[in-house]
Short mmCIF file of N, CA and C and ligand atoms in Angstrom, two decimals:
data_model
loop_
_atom_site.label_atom_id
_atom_site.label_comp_id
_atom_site.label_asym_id
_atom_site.label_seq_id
_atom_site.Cartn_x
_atom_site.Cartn_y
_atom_site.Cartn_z
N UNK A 1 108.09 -33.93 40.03
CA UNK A 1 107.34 -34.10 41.27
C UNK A 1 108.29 -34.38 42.43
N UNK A 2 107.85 -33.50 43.42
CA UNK A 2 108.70 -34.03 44.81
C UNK A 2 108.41 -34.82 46.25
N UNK A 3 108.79 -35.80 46.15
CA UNK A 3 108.32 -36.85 47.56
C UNK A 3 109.45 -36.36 48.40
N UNK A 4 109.61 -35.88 49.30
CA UNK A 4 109.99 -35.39 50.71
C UNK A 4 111.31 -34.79 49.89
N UNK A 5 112.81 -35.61 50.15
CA UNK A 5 113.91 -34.21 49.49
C UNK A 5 114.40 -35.10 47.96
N UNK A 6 113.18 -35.92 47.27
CA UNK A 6 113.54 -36.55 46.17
C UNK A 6 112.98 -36.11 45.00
N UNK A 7 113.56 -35.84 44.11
CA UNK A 7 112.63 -35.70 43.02
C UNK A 7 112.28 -36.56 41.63
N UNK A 8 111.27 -36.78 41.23
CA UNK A 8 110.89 -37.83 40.35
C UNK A 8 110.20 -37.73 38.82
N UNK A 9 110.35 -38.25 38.11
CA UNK A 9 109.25 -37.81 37.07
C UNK A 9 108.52 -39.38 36.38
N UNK A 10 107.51 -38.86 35.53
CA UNK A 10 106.59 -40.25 35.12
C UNK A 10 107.64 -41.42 35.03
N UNK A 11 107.45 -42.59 34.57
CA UNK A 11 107.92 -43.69 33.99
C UNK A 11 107.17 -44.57 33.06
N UNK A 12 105.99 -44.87 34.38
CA UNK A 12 105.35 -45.80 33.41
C UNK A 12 103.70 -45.12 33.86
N UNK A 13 102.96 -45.04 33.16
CA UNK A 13 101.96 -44.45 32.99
C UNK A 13 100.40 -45.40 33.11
N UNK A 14 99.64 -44.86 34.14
CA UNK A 14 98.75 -45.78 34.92
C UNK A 14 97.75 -46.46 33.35
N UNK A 15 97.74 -46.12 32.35
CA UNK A 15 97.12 -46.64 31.38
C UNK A 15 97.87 -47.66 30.78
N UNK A 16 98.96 -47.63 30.64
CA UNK A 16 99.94 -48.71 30.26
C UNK A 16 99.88 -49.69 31.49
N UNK A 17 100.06 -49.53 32.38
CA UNK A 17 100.32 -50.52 34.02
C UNK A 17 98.53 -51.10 33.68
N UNK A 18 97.58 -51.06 33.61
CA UNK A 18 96.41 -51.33 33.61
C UNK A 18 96.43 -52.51 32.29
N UNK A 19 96.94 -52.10 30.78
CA UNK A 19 97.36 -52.88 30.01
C UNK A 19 97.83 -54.15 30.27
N UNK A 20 99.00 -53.40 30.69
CA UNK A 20 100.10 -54.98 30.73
C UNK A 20 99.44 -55.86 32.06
N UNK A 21 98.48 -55.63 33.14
CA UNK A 21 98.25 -56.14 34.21
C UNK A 21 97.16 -56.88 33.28
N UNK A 22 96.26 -56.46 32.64
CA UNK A 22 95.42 -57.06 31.56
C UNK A 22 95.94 -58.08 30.96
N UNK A 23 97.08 -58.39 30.37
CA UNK A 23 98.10 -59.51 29.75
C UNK A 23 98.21 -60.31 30.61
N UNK A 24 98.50 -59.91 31.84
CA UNK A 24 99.10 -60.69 32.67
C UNK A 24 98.27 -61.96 33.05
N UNK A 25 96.90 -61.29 33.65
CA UNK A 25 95.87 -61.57 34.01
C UNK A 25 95.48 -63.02 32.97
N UNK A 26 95.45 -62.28 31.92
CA UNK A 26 94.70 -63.46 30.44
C UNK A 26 95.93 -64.92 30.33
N UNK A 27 97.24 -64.46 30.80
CA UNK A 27 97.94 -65.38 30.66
C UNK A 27 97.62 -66.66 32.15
N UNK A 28 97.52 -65.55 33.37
CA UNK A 28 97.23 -66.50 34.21
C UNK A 28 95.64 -67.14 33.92
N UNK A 29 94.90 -66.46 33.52
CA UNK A 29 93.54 -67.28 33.45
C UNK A 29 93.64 -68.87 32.25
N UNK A 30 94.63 -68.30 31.59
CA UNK A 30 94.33 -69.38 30.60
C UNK A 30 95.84 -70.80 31.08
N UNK A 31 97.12 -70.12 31.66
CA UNK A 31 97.94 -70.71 32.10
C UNK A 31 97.22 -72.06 33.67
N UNK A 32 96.51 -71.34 34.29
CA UNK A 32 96.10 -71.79 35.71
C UNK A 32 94.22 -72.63 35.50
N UNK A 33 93.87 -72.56 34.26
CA UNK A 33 92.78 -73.25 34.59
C UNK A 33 92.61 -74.38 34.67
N UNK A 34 91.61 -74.68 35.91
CA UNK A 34 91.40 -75.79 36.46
C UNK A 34 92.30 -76.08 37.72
N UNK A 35 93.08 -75.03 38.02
CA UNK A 35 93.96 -75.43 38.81
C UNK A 35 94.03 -74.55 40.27
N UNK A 36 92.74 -73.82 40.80
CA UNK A 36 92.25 -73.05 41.69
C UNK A 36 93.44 -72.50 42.44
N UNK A 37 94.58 -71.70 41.83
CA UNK A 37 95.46 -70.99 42.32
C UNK A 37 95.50 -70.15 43.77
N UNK A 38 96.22 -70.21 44.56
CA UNK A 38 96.12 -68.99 45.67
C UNK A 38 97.32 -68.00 45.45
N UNK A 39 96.76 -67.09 45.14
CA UNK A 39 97.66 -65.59 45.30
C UNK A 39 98.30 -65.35 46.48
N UNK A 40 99.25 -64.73 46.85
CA UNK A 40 99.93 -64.70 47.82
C UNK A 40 100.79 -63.29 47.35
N UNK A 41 100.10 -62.19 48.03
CA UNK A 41 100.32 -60.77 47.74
C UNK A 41 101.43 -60.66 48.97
N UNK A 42 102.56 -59.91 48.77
CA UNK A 42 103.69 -59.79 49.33
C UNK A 42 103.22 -57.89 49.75
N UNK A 43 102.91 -57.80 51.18
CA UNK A 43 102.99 -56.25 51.46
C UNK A 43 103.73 -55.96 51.68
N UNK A 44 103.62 -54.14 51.79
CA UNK A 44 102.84 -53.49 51.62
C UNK A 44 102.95 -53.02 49.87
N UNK A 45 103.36 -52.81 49.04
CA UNK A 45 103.76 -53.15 47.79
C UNK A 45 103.06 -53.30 47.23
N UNK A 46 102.72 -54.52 46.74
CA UNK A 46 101.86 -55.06 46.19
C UNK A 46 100.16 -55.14 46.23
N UNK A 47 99.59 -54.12 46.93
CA UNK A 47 98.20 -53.83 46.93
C UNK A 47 97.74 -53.85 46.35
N UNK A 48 98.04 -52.93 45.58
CA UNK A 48 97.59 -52.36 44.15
C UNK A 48 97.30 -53.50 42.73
N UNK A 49 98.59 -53.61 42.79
CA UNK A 49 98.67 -54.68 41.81
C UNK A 49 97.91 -56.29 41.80
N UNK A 50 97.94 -56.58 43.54
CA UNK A 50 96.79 -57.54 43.48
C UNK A 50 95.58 -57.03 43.22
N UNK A 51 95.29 -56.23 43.89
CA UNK A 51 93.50 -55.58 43.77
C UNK A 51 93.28 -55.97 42.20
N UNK A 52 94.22 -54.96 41.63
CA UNK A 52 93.95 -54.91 40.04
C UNK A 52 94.05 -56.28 39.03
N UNK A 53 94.84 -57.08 39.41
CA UNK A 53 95.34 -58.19 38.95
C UNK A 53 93.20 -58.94 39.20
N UNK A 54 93.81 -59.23 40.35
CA UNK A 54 92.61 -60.48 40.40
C UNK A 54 91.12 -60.00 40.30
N UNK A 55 91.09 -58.97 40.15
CA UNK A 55 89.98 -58.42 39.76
C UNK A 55 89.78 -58.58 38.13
N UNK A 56 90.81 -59.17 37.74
CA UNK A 56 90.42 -59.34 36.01
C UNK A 56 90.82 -61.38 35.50
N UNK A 57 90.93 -61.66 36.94
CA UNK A 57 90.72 -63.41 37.27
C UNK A 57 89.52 -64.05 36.99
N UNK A 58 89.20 -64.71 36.07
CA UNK A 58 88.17 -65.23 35.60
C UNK A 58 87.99 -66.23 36.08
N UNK A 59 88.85 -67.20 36.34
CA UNK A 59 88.87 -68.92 36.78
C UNK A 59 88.94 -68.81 38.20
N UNK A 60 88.42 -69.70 38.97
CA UNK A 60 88.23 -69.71 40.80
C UNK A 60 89.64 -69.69 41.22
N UNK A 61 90.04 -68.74 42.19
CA UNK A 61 91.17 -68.43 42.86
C UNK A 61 91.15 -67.82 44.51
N UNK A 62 91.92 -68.22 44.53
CA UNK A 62 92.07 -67.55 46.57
C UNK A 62 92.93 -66.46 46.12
N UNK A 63 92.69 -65.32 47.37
CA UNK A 63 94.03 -64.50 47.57
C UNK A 63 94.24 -64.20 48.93
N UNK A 64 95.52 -64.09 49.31
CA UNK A 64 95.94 -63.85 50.51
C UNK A 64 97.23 -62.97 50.47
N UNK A 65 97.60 -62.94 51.94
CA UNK A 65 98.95 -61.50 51.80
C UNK A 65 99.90 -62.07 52.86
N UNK A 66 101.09 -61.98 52.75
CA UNK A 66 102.31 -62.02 53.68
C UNK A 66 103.14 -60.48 53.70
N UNK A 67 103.72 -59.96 54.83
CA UNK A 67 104.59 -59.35 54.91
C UNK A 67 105.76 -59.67 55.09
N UNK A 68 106.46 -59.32 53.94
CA UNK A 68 108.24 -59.05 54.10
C UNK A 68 108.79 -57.70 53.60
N UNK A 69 109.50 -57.49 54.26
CA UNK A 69 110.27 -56.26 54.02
C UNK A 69 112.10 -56.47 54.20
N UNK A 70 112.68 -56.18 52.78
CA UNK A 70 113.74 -55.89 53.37
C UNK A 70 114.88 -54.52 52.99
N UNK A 71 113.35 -53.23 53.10
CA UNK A 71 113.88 -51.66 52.52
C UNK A 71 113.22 -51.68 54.04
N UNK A 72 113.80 -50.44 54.37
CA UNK A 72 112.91 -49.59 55.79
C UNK A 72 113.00 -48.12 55.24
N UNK A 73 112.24 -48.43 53.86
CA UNK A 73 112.26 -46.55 53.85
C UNK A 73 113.04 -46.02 52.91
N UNK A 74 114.16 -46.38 52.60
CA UNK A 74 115.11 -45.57 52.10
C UNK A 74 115.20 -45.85 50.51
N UNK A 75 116.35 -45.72 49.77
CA UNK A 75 116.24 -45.96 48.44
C UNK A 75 117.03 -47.57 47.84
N UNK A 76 117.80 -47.73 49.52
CA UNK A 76 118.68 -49.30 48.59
C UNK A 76 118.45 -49.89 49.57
N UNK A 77 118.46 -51.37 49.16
CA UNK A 77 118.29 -52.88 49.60
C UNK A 77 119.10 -52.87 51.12
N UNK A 78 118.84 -53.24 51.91
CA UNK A 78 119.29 -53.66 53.18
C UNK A 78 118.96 -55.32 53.23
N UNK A 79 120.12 -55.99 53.66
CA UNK A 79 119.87 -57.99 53.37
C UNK A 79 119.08 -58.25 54.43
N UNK A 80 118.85 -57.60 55.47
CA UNK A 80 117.74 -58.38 56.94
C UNK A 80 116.33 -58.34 55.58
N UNK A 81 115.84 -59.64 56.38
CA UNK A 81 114.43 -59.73 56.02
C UNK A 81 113.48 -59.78 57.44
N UNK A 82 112.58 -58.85 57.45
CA UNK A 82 111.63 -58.72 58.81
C UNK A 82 110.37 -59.72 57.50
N UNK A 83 109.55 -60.45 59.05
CA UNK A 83 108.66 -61.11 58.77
C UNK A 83 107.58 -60.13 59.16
N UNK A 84 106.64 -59.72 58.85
CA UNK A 84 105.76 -59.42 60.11
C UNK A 84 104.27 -59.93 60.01
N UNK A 85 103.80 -60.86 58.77
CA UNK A 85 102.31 -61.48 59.16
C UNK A 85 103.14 -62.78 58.32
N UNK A 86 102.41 -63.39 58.89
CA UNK A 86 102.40 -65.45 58.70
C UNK A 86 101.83 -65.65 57.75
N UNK A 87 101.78 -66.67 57.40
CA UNK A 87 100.86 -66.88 56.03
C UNK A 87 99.85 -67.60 56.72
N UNK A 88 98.00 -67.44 56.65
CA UNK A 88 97.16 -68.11 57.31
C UNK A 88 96.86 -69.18 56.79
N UNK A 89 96.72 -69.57 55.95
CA UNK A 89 96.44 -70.85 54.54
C UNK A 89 97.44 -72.08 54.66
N UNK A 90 96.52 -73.15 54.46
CA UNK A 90 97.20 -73.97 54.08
C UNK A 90 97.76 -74.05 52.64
N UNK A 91 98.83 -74.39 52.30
CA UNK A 91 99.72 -74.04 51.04
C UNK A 91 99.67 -75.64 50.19
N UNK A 92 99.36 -76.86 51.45
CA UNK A 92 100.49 -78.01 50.94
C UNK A 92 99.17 -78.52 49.89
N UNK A 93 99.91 -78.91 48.62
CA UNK A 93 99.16 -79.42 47.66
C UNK A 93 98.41 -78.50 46.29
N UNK A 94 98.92 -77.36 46.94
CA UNK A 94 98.27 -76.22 46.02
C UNK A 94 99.09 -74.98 45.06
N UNK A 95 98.55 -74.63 44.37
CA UNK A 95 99.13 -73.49 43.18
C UNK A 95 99.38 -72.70 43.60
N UNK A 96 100.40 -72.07 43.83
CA UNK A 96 101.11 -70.60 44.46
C UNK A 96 101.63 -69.90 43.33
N UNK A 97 100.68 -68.47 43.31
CA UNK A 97 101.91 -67.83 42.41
C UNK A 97 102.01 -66.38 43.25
N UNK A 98 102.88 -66.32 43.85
CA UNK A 98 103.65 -65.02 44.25
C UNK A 98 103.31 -63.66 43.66
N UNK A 99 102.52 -62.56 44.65
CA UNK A 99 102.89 -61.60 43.71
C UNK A 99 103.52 -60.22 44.59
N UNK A 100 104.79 -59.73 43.73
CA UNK A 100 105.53 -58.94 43.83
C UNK A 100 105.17 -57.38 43.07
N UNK A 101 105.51 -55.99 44.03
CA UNK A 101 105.25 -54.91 43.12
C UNK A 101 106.67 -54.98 42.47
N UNK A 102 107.85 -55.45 42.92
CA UNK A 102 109.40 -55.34 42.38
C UNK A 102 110.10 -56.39 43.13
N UNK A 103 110.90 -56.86 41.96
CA UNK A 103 112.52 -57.51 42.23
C UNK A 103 113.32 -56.62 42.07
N UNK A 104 114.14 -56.27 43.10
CA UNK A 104 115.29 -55.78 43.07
C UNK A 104 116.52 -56.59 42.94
N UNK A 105 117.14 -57.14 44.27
CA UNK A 105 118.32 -58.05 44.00
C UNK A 105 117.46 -59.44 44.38
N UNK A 106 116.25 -59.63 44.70
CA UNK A 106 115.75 -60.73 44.29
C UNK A 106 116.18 -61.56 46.23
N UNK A 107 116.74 -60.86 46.73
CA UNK A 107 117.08 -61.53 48.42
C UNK A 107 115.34 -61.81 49.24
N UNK A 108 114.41 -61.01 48.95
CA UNK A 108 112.81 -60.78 49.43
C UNK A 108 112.59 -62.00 49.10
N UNK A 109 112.31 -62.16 47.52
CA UNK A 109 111.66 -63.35 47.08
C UNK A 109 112.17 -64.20 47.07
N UNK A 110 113.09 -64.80 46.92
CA UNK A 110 114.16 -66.04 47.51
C UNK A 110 113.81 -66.88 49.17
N UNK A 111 114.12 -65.57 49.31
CA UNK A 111 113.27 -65.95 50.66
C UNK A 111 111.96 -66.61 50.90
N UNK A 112 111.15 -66.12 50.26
CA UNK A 112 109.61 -66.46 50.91
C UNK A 112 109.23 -67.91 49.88
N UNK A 113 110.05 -67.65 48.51
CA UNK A 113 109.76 -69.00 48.06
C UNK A 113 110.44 -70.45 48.92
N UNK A 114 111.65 -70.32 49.43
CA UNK A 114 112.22 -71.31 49.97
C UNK A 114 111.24 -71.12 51.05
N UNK A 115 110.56 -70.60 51.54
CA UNK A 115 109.98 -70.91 53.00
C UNK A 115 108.62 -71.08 52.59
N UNK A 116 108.12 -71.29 51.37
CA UNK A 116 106.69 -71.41 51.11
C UNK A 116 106.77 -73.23 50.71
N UNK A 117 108.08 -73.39 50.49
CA UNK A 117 108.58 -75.10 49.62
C UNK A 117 108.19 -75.59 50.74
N UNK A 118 108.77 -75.24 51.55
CA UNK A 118 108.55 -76.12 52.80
C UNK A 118 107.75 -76.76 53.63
N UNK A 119 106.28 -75.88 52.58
CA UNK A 119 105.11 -76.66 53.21
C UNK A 119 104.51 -77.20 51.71
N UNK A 120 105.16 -77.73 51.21
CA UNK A 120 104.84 -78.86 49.86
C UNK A 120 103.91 -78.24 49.21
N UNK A 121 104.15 -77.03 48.42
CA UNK A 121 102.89 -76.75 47.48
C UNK A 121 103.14 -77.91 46.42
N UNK A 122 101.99 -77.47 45.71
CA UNK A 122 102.24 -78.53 44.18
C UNK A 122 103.30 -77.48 43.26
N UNK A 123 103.10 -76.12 43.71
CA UNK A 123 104.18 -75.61 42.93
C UNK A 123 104.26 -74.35 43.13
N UNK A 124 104.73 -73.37 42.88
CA UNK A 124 105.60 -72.30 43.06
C UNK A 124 105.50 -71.36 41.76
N UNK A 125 105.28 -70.18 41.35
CA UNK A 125 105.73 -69.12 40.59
C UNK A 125 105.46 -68.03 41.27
N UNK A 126 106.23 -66.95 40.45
CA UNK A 126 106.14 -65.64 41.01
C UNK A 126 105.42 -64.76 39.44
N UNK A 127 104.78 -63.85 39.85
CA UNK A 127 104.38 -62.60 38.79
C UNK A 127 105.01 -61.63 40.02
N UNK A 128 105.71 -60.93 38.98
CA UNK A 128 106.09 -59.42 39.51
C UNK A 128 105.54 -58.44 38.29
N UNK A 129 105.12 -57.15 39.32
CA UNK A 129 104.72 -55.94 38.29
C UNK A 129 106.09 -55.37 37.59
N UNK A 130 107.22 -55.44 38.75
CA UNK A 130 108.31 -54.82 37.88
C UNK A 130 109.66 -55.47 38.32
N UNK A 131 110.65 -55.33 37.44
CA UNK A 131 111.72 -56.32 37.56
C UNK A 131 112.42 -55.29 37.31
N UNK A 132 113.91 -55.43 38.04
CA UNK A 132 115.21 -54.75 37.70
C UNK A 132 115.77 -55.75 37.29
N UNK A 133 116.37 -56.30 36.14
CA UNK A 133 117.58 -57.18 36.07
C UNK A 133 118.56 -57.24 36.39
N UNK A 134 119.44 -55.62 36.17
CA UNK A 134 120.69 -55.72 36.81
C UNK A 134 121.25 -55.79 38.01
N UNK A 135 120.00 -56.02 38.82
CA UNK A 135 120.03 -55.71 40.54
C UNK A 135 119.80 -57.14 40.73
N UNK A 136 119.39 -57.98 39.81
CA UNK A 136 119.77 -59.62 40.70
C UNK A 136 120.49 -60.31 40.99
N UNK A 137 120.23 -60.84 42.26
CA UNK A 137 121.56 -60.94 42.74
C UNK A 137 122.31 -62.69 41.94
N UNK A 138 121.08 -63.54 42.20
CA UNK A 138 120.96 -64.83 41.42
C UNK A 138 119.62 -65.07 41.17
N UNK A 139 119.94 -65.55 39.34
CA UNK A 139 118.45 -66.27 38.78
C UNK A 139 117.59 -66.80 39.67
N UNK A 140 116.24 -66.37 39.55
CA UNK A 140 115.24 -67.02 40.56
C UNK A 140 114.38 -67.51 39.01
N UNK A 141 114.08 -68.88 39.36
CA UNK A 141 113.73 -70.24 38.42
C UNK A 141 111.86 -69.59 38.16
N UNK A 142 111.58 -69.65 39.53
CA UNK A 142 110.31 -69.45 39.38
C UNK A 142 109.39 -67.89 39.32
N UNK A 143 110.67 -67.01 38.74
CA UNK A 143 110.07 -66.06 38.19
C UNK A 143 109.13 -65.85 37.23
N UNK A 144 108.20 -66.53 36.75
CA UNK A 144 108.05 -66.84 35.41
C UNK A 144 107.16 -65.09 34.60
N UNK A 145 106.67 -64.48 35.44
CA UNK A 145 105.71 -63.45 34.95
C UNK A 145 105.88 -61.93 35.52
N UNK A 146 106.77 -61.37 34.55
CA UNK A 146 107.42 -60.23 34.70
C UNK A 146 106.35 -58.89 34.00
N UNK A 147 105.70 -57.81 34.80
CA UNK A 147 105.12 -56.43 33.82
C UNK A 147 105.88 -55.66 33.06
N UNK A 148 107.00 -55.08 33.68
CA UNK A 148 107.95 -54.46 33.22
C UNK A 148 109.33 -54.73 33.80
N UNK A 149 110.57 -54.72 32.80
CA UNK A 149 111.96 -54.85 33.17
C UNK A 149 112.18 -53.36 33.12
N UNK A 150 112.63 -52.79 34.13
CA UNK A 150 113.27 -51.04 34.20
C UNK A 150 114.47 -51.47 34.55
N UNK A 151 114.97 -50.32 34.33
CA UNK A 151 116.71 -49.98 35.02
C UNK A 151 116.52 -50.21 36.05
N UNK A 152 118.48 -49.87 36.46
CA UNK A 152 118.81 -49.83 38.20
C UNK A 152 118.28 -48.74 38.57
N UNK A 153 116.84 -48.13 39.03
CA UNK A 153 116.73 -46.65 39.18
C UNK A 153 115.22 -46.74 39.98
N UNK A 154 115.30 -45.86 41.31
CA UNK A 154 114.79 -45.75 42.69
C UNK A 154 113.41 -45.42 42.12
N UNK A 155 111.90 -46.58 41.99
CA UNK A 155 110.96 -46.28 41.30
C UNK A 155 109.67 -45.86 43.03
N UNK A 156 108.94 -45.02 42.50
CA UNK A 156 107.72 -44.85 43.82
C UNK A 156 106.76 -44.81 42.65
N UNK A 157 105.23 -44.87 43.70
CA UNK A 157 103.58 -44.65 43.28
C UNK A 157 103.27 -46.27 43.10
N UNK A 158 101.85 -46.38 42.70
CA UNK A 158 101.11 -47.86 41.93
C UNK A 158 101.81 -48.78 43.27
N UNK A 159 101.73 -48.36 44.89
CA UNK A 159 102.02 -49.27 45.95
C UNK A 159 103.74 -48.87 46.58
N UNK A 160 104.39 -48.49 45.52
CA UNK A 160 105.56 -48.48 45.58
C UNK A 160 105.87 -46.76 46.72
N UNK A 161 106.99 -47.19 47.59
CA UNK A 161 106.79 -45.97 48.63
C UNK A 161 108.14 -45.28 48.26
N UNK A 162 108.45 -44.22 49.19
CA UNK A 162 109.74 -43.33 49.43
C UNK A 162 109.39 -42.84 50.71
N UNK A 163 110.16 -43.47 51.76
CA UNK A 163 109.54 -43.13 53.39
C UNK A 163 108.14 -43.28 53.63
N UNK A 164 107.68 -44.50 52.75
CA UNK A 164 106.20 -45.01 53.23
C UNK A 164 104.99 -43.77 52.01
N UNK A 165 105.66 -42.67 51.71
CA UNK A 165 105.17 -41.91 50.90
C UNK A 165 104.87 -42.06 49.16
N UNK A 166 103.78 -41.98 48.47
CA UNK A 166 103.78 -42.03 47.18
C UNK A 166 102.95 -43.22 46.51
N UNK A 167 102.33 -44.03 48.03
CA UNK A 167 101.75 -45.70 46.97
C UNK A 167 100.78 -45.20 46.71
N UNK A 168 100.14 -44.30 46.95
CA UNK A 168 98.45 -43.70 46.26
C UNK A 168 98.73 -43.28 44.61
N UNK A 169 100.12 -42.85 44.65
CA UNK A 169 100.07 -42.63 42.95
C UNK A 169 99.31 -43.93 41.87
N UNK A 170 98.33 -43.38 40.63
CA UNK A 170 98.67 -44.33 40.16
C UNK A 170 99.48 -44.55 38.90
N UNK A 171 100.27 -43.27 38.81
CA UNK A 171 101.23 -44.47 37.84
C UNK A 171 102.44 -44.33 38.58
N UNK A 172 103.69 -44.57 37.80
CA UNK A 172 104.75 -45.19 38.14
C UNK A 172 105.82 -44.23 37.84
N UNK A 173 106.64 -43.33 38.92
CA UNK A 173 107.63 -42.55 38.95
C UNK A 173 109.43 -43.04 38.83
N UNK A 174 110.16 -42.64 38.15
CA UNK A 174 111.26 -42.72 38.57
C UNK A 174 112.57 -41.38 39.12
N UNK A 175 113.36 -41.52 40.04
CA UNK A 175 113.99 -40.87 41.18
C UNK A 175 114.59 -40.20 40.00
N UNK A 176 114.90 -38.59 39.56
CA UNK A 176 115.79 -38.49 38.90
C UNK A 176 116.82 -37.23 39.85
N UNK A 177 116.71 -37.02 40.88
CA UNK A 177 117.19 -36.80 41.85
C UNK A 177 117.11 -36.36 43.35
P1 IMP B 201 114.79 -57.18 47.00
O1 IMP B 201 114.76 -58.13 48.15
O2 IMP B 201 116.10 -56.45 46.92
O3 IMP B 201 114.43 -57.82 45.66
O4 IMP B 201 113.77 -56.03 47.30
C1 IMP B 201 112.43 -56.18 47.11
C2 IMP B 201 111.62 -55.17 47.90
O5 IMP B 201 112.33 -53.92 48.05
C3 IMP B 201 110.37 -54.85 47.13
O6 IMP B 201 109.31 -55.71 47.46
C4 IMP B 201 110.12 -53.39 47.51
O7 IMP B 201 109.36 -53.34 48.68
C5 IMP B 201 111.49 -52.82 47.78
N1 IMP B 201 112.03 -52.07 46.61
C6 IMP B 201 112.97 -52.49 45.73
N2 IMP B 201 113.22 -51.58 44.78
C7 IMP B 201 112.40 -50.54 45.06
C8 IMP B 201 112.15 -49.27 44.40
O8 IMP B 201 112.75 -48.89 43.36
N3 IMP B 201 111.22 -48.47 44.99
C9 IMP B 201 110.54 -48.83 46.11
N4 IMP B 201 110.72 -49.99 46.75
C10 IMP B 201 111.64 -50.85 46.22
#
């Protein structure tokens, strides 16, 4: 398949991504009860994966969205982080778990957790749909809920873009040139 001058083929397959988001889900329902969690969806990315995620949330939960970006498009990490929506919620005293469509070198989420501490949650985790390992830059503690670990390798679809192109896919492509 070709997204503008890239070409890609399956990876991970929207019946499997639906699975493991199913796991995920059962771990947070049974990890977080009683403990009225707020989601905190990281755009544009992560749409998908919230929609789908908390739609299989059984126990009372908030969700909300922040923008960070620190790709403009292309295929590798650039270190600026643009802010562009605030977080509207009050945070202090409450369950945060982060959700990410990808860690790359992990500079995004580093970020937004040190700036989410700062207004005293009771605590902090992240779920990501997909993790690169070899692209981190340093251990992040409160990673705790990973979908898939892939290679170092340029993934689009399921939210994930190539020049803003490809998040309607739903499964999961990787760049093979
Ligand atoms: P990090 O700060 O390097 O961890 O980058 C995280 C952000 O970069 C993610 O939230 C994505 O928006 C974007 N990103 C990283 N890897 C990919 C990829 O393979 N495809 C599309 N976007 C990616």
């Amino acid at each position: 398949m070709k997204i503008a001058d890239l070409t890609f083929e399956v990876l991970i397959e929207a019946g499997s991504i639906a699975k493991r988001v199913d796991q995920l889900a059962q771990q947070l329902n049974t990890e977080y009860a009683g403990r009225t969690p707020i989601f905190i969806g990281v755009l544009n990315g992560s749409f998908l994966f919230v929609a789908d995620l908390v739609k299989r949330m059984t126990i009372p939960c908030e969700v909300t969205f922040t923008k960070l970006a620190s790709y403009y498009g292309g295929t590798s990490t650039t270190r600026k982080i643009r802010e562009d929506i605030e977080l509207s919620v009050d945070i202090s005293g409450r369950h945060i778990i982060i959700l990410e469509d990808i860690v790359d070198t992990g500079n995004t989420l580093s970020y937004l957790i040190e700036k989410l501490k700062t207004h005293a949650p009771a605590s902090v985790q992240v779920c990501s749909l997909l993790l690169k390992p070899g692209k981190l830059e340093s251990s992040i503690e409160e990673l705790r809920y990973v979908g898939f670990e892939i290679e170092n390798e340029f993934v689009v679809g399921y939210g994930l873009d190539y020049q803003e192109l490809g998040r309607n896919l739903p499964d999961i492509y990787r760049q093979i040139s």
